[in-house]
Coordinates of C-alpha atoms in Angstrom, one line a residue:
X276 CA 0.0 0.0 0.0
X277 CA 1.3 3.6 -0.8
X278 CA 0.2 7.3 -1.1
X279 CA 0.4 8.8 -4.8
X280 CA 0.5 12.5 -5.6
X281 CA -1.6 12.9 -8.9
X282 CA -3.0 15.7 -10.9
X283 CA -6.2 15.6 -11.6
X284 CA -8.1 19.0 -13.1
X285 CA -4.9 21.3 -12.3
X286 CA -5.4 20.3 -8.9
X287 CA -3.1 17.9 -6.4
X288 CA -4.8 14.9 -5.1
X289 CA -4.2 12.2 -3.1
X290 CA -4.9 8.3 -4.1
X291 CA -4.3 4.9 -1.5
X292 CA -2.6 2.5 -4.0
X293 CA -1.3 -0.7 -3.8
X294 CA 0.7 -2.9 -6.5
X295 CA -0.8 -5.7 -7.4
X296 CA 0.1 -9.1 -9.8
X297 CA -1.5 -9.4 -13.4
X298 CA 0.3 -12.3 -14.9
X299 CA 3.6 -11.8 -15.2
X300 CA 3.2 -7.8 -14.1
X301 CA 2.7 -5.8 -11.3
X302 CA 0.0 -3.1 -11.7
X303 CA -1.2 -0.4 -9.5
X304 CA -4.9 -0.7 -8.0
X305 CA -6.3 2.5 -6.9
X306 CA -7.9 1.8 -3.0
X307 CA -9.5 4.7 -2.3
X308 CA -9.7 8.3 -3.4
X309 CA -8.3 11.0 -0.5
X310 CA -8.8 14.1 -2.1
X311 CA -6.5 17.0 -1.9
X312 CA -5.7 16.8 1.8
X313 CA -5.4 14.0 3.4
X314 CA -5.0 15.2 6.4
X315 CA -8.5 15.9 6.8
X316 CA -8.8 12.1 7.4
X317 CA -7.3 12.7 10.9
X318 CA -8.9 13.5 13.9
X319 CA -7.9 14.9 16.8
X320 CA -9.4 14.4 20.4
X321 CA -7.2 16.1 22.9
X322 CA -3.5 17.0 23.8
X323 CA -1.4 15.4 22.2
X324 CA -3.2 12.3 20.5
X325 CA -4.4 11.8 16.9
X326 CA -5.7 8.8 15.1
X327 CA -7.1 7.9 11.8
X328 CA -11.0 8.1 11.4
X329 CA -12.8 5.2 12.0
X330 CA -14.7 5.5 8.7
X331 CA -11.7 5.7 6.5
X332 CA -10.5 2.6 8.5
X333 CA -14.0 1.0 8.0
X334 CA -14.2 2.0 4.1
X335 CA -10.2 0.8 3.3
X336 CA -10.9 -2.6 4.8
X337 CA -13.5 -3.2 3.0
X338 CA -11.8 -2.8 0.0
X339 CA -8.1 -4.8 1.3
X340 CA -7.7 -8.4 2.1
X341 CA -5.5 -7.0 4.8
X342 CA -5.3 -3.9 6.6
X343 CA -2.1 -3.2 7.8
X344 CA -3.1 -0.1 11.0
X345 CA 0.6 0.4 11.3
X346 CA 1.2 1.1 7.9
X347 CA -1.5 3.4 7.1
X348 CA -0.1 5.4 10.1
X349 CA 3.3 5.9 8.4
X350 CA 1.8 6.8 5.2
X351 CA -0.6 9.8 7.0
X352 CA 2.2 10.8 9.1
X353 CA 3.4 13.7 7.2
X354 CA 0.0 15.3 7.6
X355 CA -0.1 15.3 11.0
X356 CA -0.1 19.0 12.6
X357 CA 3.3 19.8 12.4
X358 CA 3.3 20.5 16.5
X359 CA 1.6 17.1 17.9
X360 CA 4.1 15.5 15.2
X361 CA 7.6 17.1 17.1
X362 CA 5.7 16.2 20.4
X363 CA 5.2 12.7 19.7
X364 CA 8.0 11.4 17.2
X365 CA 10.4 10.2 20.3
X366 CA 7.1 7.6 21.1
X367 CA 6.3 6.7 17.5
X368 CA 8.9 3.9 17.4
X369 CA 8.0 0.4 15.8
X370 CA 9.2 -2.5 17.2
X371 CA 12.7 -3.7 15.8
X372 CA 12.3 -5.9 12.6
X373 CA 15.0 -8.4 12.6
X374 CA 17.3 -7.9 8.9
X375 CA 16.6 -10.7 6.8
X376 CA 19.7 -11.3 4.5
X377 CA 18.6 -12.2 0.8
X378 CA 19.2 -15.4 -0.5
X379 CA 21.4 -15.7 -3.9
X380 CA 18.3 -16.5 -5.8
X381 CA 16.4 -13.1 -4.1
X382 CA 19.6 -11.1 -5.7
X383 CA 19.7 -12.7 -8.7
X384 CA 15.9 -11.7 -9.1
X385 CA 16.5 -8.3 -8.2
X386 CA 19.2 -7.9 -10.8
X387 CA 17.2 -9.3 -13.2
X388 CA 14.0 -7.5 -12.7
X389 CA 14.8 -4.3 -11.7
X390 CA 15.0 -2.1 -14.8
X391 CA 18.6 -0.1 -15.5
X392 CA 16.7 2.9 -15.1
X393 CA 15.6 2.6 -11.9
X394 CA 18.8 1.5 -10.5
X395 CA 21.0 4.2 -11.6
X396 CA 18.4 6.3 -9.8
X397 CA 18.5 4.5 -6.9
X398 CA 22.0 4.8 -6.6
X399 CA 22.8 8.4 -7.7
X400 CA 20.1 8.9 -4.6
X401 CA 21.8 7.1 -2.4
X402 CA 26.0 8.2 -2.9
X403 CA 25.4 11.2 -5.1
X404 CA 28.3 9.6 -7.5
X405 CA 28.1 9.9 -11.2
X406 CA 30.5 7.8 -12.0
X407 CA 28.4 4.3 -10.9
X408 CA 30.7 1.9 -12.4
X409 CA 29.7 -1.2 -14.1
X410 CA 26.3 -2.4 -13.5
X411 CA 26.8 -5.6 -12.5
X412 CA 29.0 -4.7 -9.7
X413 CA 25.8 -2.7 -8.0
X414 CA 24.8 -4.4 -5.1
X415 CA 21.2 -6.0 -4.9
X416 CA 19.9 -4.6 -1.2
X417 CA 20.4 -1.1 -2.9
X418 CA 17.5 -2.0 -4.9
X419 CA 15.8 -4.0 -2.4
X420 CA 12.6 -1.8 -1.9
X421 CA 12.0 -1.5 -6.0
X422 CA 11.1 -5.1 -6.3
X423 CA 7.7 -6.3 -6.4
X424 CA 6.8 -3.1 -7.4
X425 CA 4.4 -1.7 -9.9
X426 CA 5.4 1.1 -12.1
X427 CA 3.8 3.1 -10.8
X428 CA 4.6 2.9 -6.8
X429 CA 8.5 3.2 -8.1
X430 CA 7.7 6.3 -9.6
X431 CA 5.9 7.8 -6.5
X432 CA 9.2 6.3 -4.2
X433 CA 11.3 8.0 -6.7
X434 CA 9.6 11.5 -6.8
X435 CA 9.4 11.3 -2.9
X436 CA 13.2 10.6 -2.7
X437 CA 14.2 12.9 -5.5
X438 CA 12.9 15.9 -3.3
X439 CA 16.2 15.8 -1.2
X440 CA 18.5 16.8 -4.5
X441 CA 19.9 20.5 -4.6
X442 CA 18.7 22.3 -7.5
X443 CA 22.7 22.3 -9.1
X444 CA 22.5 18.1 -8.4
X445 CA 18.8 18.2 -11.3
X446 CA 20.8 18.1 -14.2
X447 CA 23.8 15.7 -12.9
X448 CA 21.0 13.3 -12.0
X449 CA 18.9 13.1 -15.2
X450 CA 22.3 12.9 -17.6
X451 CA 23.3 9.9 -14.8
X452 CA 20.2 8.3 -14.9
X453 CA 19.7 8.2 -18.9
X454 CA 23.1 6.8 -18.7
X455 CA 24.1 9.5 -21.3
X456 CA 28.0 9.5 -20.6
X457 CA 28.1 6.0 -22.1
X458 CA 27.6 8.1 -26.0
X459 CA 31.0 10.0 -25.5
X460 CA 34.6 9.6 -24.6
X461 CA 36.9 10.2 -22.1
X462 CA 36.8 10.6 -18.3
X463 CA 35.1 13.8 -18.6
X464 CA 31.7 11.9 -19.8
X465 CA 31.5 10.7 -16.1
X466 CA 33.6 13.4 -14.3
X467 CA 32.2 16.8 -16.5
X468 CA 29.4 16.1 -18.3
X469 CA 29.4 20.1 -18.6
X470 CA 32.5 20.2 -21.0
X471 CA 30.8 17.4 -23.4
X472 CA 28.7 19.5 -26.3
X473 CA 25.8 20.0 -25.2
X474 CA 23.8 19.9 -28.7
X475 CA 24.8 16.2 -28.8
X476 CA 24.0 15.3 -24.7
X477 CA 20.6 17.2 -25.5
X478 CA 20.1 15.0 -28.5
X479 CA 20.9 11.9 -26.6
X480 CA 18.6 12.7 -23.8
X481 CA 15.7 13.2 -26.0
X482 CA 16.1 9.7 -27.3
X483 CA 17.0 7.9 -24.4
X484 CA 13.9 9.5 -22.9
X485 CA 11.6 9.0 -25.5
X486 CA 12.5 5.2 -25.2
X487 CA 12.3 5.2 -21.8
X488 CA 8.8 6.2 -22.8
X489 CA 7.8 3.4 -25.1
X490 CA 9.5 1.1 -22.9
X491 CA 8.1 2.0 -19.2
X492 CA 5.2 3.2 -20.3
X493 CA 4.2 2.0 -24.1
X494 CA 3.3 5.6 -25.0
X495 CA 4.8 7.1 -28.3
X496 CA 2.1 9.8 -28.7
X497 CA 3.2 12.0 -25.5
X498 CA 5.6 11.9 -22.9
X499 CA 4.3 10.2 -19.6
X500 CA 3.7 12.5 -16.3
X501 CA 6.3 10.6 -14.4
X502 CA 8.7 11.6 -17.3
X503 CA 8.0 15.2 -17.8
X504 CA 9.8 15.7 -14.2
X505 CA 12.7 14.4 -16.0
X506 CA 12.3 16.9 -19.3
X507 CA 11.9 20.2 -16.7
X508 CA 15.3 18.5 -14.7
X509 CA 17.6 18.6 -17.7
X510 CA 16.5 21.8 -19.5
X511 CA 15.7 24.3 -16.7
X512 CA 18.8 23.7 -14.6
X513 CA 22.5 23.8 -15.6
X514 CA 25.2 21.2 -14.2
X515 CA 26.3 21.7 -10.8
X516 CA 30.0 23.6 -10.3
X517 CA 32.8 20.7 -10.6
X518 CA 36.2 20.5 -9.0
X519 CA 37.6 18.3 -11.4
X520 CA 39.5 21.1 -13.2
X521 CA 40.2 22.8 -10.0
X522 CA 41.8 20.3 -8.5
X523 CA 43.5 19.7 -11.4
X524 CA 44.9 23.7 -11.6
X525 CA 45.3 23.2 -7.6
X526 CA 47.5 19.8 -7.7
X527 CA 49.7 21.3 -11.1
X528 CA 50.2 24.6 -9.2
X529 CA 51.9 21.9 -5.8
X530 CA 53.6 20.3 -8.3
X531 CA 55.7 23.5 -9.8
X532 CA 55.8 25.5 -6.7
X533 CA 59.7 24.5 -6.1
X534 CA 60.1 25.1 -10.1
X535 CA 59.6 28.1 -11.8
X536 CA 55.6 28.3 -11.2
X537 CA 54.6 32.2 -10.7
X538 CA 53.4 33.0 -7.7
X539 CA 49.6 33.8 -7.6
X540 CA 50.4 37.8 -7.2
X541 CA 51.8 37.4 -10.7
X542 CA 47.9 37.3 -12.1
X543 CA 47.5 40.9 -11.1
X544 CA 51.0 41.7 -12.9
X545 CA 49.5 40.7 -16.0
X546 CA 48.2 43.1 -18.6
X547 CA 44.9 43.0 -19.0
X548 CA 44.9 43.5 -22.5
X549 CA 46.8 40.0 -22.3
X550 CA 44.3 38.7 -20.4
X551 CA 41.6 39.7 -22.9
X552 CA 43.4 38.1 -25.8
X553 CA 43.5 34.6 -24.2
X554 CA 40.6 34.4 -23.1
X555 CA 39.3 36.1 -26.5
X556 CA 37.1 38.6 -24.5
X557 CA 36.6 42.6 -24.7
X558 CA 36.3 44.6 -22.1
X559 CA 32.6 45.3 -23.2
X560 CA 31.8 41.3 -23.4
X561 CA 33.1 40.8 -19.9
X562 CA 31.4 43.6 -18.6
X563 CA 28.5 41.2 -19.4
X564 CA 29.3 37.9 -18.1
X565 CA 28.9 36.5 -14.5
X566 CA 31.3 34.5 -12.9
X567 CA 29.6 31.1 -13.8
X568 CA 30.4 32.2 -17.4
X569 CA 34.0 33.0 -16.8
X570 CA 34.7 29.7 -15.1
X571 CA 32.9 27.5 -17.6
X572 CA 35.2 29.3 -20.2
X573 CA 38.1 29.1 -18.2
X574 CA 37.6 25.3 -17.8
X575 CA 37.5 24.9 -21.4
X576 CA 40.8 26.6 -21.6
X577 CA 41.9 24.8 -18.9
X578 CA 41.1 21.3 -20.2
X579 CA 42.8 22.4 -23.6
X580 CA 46.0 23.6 -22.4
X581 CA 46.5 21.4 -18.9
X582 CA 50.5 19.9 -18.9
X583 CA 48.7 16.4 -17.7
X584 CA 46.9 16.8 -21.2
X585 CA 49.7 17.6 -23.8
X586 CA 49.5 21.0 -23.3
X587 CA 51.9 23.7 -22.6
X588 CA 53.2 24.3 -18.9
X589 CA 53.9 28.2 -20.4
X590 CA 50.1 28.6 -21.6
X591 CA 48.7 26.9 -18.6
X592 CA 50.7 29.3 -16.2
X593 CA 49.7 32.2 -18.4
X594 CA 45.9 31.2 -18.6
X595 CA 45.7 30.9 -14.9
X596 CA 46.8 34.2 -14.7
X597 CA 44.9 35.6 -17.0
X598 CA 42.0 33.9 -15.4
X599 CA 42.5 35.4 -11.8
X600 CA 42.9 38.9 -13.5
X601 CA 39.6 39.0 -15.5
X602 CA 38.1 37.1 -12.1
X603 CA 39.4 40.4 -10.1
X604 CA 38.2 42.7 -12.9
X605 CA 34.7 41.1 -13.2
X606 CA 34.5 41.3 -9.2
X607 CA 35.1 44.8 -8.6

């Protein structure tokens, strides 16, 4: 049994589900209709104290082989008033369930059933990594609570756990969880996705989704409401900042500093009409820019001209320079 979010008529509603087995496929039964606040199921008689009304009870066992108190109590709990829930979460413990390790033939299932999709998810959620590795290495319990599952039910998990990502993370996750990096080469398709061209990851993601769509959901017409999410992810946000380059400028700069590395006053010794030329900017055009534009170009320099690359130590030392005196210029 779970609690999904729908639309329905522009407005938010709320719909008792559970997954249920149709052959070979588990499908999603609707239980009972909760309208748009299910907290208004709850009542309240004194201090303290809430419970669920009786008639909902009444009405949802009817329609269950087995109602499970317990677990309609989780699923409401988030619509308990937010005092009498601070007040009573200390005595709202279940008891201990003992872990159950799976079996080899549980993990093989697991593997074998849960789609791709939902596992990169699961486990971008779960370490924030983009860089996953190979699949097969993923371990089963990660994807313990998508089995047995109905499309549907994964896709309300995954839009209830997806509200802890930051807003730089959106962008990261989607390009992870289409497993985009995979149609370009190099360790900056896992590390900087950012620094790939961006007409071909867009391209990529539009496919990837739209099968994703056929496959999930056997719609070719329109792109599915679970999938939209997805759509406003990936073209309303931008990548999150990496370090990768940083740390790359930061680990050269230890490497030289007994050499004949510049120190970092030398950036405001050079000319800024120097620093314009490399970085192939007026004075006018920077004027223009914010700082997330300055480092994304700088990064591209960067990347180009890095020693660890084939580049030249010279030109690096030079566009790192360059790059803290148009940083300085831009801030003041």
């Amino acid at each position: 049994m779970y609690l999904a979010k729908v639309k329905k008529e522009r407005q938010t509603t709320y719909i008792l589900r559970e997954s249920v087995r149709e052959g070979e496929q588990m499908v999603a039964r609707d239980i009972f209709d909760l309208g748009p606040c299910p907290g208004a199921w709850i009542d309240y008689p004194g201090g303290n104290a809430w419970y669920l009304s009786l008639d909902l009870e009444s009405r949802i066992s009817s329609l269950v082989a087995t109602l499970d108190r317990e677990q309609l109590e989780d699923l409401f709990w988030p619509f308990i008033r937010p005092a009498i829930r601070t007040a009573t979460r200390t005595f709202r413990q279940r008891a201990f369930k003992k872990y159950t390790p799976m079996t080899r033939a549980q993990k093989e299932t697991i593997a074998k059933q849960v789609h791709a999709f939902d596992k990169r998810r699961a486990h971008f959620l779960k370490f924030g990594n983009m860089d996953q590795g190979p699949m097969v290495n993923m371990p089963a319990v990660i994807f313990r609570q998508l089995h047995n599952k109905s499309r549907d039910e994964i896709e309300q998990l995954f839009m209830d756990q997806e509200r802890v990502l930051r807003k730089k993370d959106l962008k990261s996750y989607v390009y992870t969880a289409l497993d985009l990096h995979r149609f370009f080469q190099g360790f900056m398709a896992k590390q900087m996705p950012h620094a790939l061209d961006q007409d071909k990851v867009e391209a990529f993601f539009i496919q990837e989704l739209c099968l994703l769509n056929k496959e999930l959901f056997e719609l070719t017409s329109r792109l599915h409401e679970y999938l939209i999410r997805y759509a406003i992810m990936f073209f309303d946000h931008t990548y999150g900042d990496s370090v990768l380059l940083d740390d790359m400028v930061k680990d050269f700069q230890f490497r030289q500093r007994n050499r004949w590395f510049k120190p970092p006053e030398a950036a405001r010794q050079l000319p800024l009409s120097r620093a314009f030329k490399i970085f192939n900017l007026t004075a006018k055009a920077l004027a223009s820019m914010e700082k997330k534009d300055l480092n994304r170009e700088f990064r591209r320099l960067a990347r180009e001209h890095h020693p660890d690359r084939g580049g030249s130590h010279d030109r690096f030392v030079e566009l790192s320079n360059a790059y803290q005196a148009l940083l300085e210029k831009l801030s003041s």
